[in-house]
XYZ file of C-alpha atoms in Angstrom:
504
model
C -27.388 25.017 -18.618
C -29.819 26.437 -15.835
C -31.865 25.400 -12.913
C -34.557 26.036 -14.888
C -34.405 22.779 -16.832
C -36.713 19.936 -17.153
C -35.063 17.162 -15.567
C -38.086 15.173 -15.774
C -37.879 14.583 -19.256
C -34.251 15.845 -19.782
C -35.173 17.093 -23.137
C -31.573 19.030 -22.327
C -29.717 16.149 -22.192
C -27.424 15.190 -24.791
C -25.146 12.211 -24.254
C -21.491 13.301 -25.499
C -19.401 10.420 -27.619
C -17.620 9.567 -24.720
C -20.534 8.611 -22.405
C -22.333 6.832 -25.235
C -19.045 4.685 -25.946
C -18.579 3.824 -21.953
C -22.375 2.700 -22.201
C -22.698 0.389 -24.875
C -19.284 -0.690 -23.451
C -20.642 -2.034 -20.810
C -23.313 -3.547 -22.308
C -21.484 -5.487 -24.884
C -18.741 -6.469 -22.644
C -20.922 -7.047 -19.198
C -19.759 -9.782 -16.825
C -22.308 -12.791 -16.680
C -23.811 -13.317 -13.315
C -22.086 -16.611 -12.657
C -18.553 -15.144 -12.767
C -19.458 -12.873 -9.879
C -20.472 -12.815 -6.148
C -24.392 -12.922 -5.620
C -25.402 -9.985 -3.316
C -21.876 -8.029 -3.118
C -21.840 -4.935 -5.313
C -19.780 -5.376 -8.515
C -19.435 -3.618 -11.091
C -20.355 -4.707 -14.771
C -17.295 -4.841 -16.192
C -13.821 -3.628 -16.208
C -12.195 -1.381 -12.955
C -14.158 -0.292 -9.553
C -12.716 1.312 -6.680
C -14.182 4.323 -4.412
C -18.235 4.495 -3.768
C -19.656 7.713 -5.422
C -23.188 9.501 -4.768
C -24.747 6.768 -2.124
C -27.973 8.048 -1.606
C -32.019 8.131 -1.866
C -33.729 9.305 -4.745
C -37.585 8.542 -5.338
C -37.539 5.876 -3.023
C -34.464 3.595 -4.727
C -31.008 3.687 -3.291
C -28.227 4.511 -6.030
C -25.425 3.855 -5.600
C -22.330 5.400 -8.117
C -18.613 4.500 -8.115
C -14.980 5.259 -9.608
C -15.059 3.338 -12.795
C -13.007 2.349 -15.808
C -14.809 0.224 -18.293
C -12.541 -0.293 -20.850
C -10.037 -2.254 -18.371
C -9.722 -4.360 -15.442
C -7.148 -1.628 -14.429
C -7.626 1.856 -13.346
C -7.781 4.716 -15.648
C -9.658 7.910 -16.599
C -12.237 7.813 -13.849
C -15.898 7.819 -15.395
C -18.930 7.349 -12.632
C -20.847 3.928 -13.088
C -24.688 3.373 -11.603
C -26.445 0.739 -10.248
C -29.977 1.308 -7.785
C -31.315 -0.984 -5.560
C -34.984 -1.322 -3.516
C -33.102 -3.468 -0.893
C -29.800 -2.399 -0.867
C -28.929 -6.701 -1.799
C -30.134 -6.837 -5.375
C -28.598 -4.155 -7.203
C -29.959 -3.693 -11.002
C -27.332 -1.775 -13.795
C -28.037 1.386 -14.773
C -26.302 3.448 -17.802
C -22.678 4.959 -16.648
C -23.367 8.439 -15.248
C -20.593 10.481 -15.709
C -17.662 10.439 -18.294
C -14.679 12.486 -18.062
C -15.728 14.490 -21.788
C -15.746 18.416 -20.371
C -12.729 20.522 -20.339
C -12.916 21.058 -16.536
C -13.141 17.016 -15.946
C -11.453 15.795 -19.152
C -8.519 13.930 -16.925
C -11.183 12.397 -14.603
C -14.703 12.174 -13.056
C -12.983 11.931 -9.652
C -15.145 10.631 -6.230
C -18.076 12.579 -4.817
C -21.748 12.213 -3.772
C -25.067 12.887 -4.463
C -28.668 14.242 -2.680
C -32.450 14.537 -3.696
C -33.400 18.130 -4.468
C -36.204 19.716 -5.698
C -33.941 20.696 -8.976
C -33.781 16.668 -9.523
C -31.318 14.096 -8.446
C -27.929 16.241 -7.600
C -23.924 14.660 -8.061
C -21.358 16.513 -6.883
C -17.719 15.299 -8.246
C -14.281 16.173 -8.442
C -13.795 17.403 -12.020
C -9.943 16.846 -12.889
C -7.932 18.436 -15.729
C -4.360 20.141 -16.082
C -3.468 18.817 -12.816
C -5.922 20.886 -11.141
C -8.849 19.491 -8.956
C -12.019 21.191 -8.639
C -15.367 20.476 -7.579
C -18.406 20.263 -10.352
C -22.102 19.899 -10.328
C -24.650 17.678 -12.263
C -27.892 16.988 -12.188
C -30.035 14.379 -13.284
C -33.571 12.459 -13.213
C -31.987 9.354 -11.569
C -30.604 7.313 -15.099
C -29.299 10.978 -17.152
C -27.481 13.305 -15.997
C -26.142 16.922 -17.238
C -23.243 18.592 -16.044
C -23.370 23.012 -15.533
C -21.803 24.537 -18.130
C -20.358 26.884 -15.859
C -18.511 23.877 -13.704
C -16.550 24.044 -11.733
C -18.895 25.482 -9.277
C -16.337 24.857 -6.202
C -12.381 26.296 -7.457
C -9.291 28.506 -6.438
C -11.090 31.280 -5.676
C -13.309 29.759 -3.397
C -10.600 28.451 -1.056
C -8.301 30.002 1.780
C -5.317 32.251 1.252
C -2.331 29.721 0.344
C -4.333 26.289 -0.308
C -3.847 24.812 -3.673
C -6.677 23.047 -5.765
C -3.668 20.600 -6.752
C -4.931 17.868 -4.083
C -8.497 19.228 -3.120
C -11.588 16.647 -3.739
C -14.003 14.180 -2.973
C -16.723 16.527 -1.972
C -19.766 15.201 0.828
C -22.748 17.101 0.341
C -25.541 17.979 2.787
C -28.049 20.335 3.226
C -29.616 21.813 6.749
C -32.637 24.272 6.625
C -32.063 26.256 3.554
C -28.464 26.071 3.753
C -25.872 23.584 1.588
C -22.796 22.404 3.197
C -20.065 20.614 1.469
C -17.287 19.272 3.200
C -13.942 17.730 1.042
C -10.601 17.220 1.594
C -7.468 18.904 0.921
C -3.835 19.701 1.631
C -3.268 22.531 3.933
C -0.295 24.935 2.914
C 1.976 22.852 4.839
C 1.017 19.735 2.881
C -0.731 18.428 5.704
C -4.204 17.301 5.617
C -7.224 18.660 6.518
C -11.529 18.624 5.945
C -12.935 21.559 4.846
C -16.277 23.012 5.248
C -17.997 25.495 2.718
C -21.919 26.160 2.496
C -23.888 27.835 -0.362
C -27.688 28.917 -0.937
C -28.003 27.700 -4.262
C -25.172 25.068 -5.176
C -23.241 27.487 -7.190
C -22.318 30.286 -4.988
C -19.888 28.424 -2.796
C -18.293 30.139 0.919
C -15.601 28.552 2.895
C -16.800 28.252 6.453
C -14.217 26.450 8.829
C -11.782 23.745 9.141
C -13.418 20.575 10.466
C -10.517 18.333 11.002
C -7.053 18.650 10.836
C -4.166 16.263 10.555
C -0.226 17.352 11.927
C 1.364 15.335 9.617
C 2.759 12.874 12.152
C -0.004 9.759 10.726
C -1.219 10.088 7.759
C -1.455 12.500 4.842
C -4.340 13.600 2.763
C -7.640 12.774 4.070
C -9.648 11.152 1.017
C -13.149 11.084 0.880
C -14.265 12.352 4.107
C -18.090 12.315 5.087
C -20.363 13.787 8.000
C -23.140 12.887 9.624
C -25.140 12.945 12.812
C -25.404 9.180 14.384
C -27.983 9.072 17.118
C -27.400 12.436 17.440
C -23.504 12.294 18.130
C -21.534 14.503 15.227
C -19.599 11.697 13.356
C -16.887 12.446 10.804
C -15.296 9.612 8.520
C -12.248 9.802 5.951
C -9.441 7.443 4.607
C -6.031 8.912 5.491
C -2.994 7.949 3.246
C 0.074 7.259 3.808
C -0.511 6.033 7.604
C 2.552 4.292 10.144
C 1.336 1.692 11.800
C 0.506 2.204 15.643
C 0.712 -1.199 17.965
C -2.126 -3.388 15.742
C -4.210 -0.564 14.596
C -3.740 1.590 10.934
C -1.572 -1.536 9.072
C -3.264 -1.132 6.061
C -0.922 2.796 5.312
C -3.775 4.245 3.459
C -6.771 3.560 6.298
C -10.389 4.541 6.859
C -11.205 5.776 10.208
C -13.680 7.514 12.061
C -13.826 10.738 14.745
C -16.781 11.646 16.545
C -17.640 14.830 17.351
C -16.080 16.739 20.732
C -19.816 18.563 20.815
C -23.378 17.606 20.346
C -24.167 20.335 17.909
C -25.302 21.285 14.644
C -22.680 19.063 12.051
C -21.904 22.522 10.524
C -20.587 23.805 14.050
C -18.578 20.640 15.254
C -14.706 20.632 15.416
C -12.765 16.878 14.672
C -9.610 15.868 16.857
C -6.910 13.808 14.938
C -6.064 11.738 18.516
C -9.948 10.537 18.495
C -9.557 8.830 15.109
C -10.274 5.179 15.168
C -10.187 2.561 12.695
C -13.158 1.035 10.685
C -12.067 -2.044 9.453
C -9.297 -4.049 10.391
C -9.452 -7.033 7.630
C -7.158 -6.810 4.266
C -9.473 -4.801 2.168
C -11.586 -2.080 2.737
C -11.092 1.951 2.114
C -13.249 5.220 0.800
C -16.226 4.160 2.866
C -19.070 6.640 2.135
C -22.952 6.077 3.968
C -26.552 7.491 3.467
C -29.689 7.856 5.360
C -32.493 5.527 4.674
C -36.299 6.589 4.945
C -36.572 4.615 7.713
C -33.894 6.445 9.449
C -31.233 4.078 9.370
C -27.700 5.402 8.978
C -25.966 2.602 6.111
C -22.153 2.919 5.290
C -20.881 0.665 2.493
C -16.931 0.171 0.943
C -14.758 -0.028 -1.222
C -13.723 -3.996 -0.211
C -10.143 -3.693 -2.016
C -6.823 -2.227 -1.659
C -4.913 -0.123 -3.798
C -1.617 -1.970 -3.918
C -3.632 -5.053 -3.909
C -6.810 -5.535 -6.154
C -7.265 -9.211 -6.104
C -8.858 -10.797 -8.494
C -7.935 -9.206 -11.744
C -5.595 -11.307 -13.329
C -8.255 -13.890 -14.750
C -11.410 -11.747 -14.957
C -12.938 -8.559 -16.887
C -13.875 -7.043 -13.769
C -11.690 -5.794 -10.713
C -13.176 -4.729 -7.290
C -16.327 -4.974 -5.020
C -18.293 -3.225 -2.462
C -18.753 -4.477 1.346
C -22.241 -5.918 2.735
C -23.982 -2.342 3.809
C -24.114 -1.736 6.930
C -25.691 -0.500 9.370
C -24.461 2.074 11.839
C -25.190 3.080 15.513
C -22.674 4.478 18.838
C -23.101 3.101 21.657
C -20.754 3.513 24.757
C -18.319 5.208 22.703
C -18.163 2.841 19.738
C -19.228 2.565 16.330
C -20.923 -0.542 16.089
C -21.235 -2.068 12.327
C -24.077 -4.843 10.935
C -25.189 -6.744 8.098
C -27.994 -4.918 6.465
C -31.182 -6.563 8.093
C -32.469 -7.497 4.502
C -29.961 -10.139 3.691
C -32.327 -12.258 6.034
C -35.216 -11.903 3.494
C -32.839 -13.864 1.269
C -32.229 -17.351 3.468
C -32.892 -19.976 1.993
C -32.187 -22.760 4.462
C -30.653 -22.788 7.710
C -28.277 -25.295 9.631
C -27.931 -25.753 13.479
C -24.895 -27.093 15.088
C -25.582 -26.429 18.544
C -22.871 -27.489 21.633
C -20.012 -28.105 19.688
C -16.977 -28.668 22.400
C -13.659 -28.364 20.403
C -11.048 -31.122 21.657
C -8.870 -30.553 18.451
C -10.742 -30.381 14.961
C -14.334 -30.176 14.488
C -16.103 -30.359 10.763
C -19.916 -31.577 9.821
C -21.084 -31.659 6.214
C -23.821 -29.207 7.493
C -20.728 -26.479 7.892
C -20.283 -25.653 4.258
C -20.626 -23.579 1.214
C -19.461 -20.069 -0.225
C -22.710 -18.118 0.044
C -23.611 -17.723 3.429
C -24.189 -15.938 6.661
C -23.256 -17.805 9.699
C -22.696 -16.757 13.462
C -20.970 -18.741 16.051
C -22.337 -18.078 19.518
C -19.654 -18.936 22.427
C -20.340 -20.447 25.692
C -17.783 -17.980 27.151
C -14.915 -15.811 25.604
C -12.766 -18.018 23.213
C -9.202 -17.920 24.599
C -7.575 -19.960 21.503
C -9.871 -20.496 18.549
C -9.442 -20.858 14.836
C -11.942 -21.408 11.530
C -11.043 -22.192 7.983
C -13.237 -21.501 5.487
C -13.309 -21.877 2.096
C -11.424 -25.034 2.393
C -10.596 -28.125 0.206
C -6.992 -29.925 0.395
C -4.962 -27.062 -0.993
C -6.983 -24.110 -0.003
C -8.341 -22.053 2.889
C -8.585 -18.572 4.992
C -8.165 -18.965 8.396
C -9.673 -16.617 11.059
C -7.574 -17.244 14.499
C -7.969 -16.177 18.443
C -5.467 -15.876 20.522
C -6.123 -14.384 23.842
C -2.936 -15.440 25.512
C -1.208 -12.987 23.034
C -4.124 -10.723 22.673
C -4.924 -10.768 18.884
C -6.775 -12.321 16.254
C -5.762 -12.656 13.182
C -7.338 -12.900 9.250
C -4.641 -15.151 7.155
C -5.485 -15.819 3.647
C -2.003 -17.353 2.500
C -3.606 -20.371 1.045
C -6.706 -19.015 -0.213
C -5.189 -19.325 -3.741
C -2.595 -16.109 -3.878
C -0.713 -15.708 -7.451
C 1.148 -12.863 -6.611
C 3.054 -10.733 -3.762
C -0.275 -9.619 -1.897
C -0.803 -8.752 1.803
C -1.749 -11.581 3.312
C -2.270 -11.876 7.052
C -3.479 -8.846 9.227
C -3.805 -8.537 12.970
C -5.855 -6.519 15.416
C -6.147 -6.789 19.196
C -8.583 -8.560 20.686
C -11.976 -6.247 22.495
C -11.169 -6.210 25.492
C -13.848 -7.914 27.107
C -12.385 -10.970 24.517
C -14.883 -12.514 21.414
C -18.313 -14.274 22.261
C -19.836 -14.051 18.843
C -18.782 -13.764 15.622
C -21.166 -13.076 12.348
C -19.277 -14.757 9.001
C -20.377 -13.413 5.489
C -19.374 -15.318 2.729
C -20.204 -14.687 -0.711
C -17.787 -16.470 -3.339
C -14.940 -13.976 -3.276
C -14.894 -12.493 0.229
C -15.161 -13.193 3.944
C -16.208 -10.430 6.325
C -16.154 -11.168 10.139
C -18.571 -8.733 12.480
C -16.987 -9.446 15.927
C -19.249 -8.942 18.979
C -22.210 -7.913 17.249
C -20.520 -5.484 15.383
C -17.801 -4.137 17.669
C -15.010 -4.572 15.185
C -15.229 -5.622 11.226
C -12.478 -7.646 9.357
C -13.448 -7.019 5.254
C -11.053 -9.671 3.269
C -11.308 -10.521 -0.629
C -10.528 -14.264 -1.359
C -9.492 -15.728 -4.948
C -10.253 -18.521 -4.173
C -12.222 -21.318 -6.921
C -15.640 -21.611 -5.763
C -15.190 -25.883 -4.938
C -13.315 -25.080 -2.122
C -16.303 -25.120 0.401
C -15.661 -26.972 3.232
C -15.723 -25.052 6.862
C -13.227 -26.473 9.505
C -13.391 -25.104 13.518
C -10.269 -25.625 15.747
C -9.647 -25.042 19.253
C -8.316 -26.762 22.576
C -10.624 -24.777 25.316
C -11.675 -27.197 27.903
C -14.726 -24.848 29.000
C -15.967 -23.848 25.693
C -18.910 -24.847 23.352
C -19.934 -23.634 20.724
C -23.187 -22.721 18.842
C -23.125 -23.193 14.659
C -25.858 -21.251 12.868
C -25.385 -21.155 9.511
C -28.029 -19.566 6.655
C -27.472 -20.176 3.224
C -28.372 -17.398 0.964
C -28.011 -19.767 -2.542
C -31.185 -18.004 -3.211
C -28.963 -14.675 -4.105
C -26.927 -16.476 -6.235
C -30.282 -18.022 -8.098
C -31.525 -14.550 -7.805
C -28.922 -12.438 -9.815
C -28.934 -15.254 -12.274
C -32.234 -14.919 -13.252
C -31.935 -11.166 -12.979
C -28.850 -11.467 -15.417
C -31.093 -13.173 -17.965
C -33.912 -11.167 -17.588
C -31.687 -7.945 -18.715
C -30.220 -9.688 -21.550
């Protein structure tokens, strides 16, 4: 294959047995609407875990990920597709990439993908004979056909002593004329590290620099790593494994975090400090995050809302896994500061207002209910003990607790339904200038708290039956009140319902 092919029409493109067998897979097997949530990212069927190739191409976002079809559990990695206009409806698209090439025939492994002039571009992590190397397709947005001369990115290509045993997830960029690719990898000393390489021409690959580096005293390889400029500050994310704990933050041992830059240059030119990493989330579930650039300009990170030693959900459905609400990212006064995506509010349907609510014990109103939602309680002043149940009837709920005598808060989903030996409560300390707002997204399966406007994130999967509905507030602060404002988003719910049928 050459750059001189039609990706237009893809008259070169040839679907092998295996990627015709994962398609009509997931066609014959897809999930119906009404067993999944309404404007979270799920996959049709079977196994879902890191987000692959987030980006713009002719004006719809697509969005890839780590798929297995032919299980709820993992397995050989194959790429799955869906594209969106709002980045809240999300319409299926054929699987991408299948692991059917002797330099990916153990795995389509995580990547990411760019608009080019040659067509829609996916750069992955080809596996095979324990080796892990980085390959190149390209594609007209629905097809896509892998070089012949893959892997494009190898042994050769890296620094004296590093190993392609643990060397992937590749982030691709371009500036000026110039292609960049950072991924990560396992220095000599088994320590890891993000590398930078650049290219003219996607197939001639340099390596340039080292942009981060790890000691080895927290954390291990650096998974999926990603680079961008956020209002102009250099920005590098990555999910470390294997992290300790430190006080309340990194509990979750294999973490996402984020490092700004020490300079405000060029990406290519900007050097990463292990002691500035911070973490993303702090909820139960959340890891690989990977983010894109809008037309608009907006900078929109979205995750993998699971964890690897616990992927809820699997035990009584066909499909395992989904992605966070996208959000949207900005840094301001030294913080990355996380929202909704502004077009879930094109979706309300109604809204409720509970306004001066002062807690003396237990507070509930038949207006405070329901498991598709977005709600944000305003406070009067700092909360010093608070608490919220949500997805409540008389033997279930997840509680969301402040307590600023002890300087935490805490997301417990012990009752939310658990069958097995998962994770269930996490901590985090407080901000310190303590909570007067939190944003609540509910939708069926998962709760996600935005604290402060976005200040800190708490991403937790429920498995919880959808009758449990009922929202309960708690708290004992003489001087507080509090403002309910609750909008239901049913309407996403009716929406993917109808969209469901229209594709059948």
């Amino acid at each position: 294959m050459t750059p001189e092919v039609n990706f237009e029409t893809m008259t070169e493109f040839k679907p092998t047995p295996e990627l015709n067998q994962a398609r009509n897979f997931e066609i014959e097997h897809r999930t119906p609407a009404d067993r999944q949530p309404a404007f979270h990212f799920t996959p049709a069927v079977g196994w879902m875990n890191d987000p692959n190739g987030f980006s713009v191409y002719k004006k719809q976002v697509h969005l890839f990920y780590q798929y297995h079809p032919y299980s709820n559990q993992w397995g050989p990695m194959h790429w799955g597709h869906q594209v969106s206009k709002d980045l809240i409806v999300w319409k299926q698209k054929p699987a991408a990439l299948a692991p059917d090439q002797p330099f990916d025939k153990d795995g389509c492994f995580s990547g990411s993908a760019v608009e080019s002039e040659q067509g829609h571009v996916l750069m992955y992590t080809g596996c095979a004979n324990g080796k892990q190397n980085q390959c190149l397709a390209i594609g007209d947005g629905q097809n896509y056909a892998k070089f012949e001369a893959n892997p494009v990115l190898s042994q050769v290509n890296l620094p004296k002593g590093y190993s392609d045993v643990d060397f992937r997830d590749p982030k691709l960029w371009k500036t000026g004329t110039t292609w960049y690719l950072a991924a990560g990898i396992l220095n000599p000393e088994k320590k890891g590290e993000v590398i930078l390489f650049s290219s003219p021409n996607l197939k001639d690959w340099t390596f340039e620099s080292i942009l981060l580096s790890f000691d080895g005293t927290n954390g291990k390889m650096l998974e999926c790593p990603d680079v961008f400029l956020l209002d102009d500050q250099p920005m590098l994310i990555c999910s470390p494994q294997n992290m300790h704990a430190q006080g309340y933050e990194f509990h979750n041992g294999h973490n996402s975090v984020y490092i700004p830059g020490r300079f405000n240059q060029s990406l290519e030119s900007s050097r990463f400090f292990q002691k500035e990493a911070r973490q993303l989330d702090y909820g139960l579930d959340f890891y690989a995050p990977q983010t894109t650039l809008l037309e608009d300009g907006r900078r929109i990170l979205i995750g993998w809302m699971s964890s690897w030693n616990s992927p809820i959900l699997c035990s009584r459905q066909n499909w395992t896994s989904q992605m966070t609400l996208p959000r949207e990212l900005s840094f301001k006064q030294g913080k990355l500061i996380q929202k909704p995506i502004r077009e879930i509010e094109n979706w309300y349907k109604e809204t409720s207002h509970i306004d001066n609510v002062h807690l003396d014990g237990t507070f509930e109103d038949n207006r405070m209910s329901g498991r598709y939602l977005d709600a944000t309680l305003q406070f009067s002043n700092p909360a010093h003990h608070f608490a919220i149940d949500l997805a409540c009837d008389e033997n279930h709920k997840t509680t969301f607790t402040i307590d600023a005598s002890k300087g935490w808060m805490e997301m417990d989903r012990t009752y939310s339904g658990m069958e097995e030996d998962w994770v269930t409560v996490r901590k985090a300390a407080l901000p310190e200038s303590g909570v007067d707002q939190l944003r609540i997204i509910m939708d069926l399966y998962s709760v996600e708290i935005f604290v402060n406007q976005g200040e800190m994130v708490l991403s937790t999967v429920i498995p919880t039956l959808p009758q449990a509905d009922r929202i309960v507030l708690h708290g004992q602060d003489e001087n507080l009140t509090i403002d309910f404002h609750s909008m239901d988003v049913e309407k996403l719910h009716q929406e993917k319902l109808k969209n469901d049928l229209d594709e059948t």
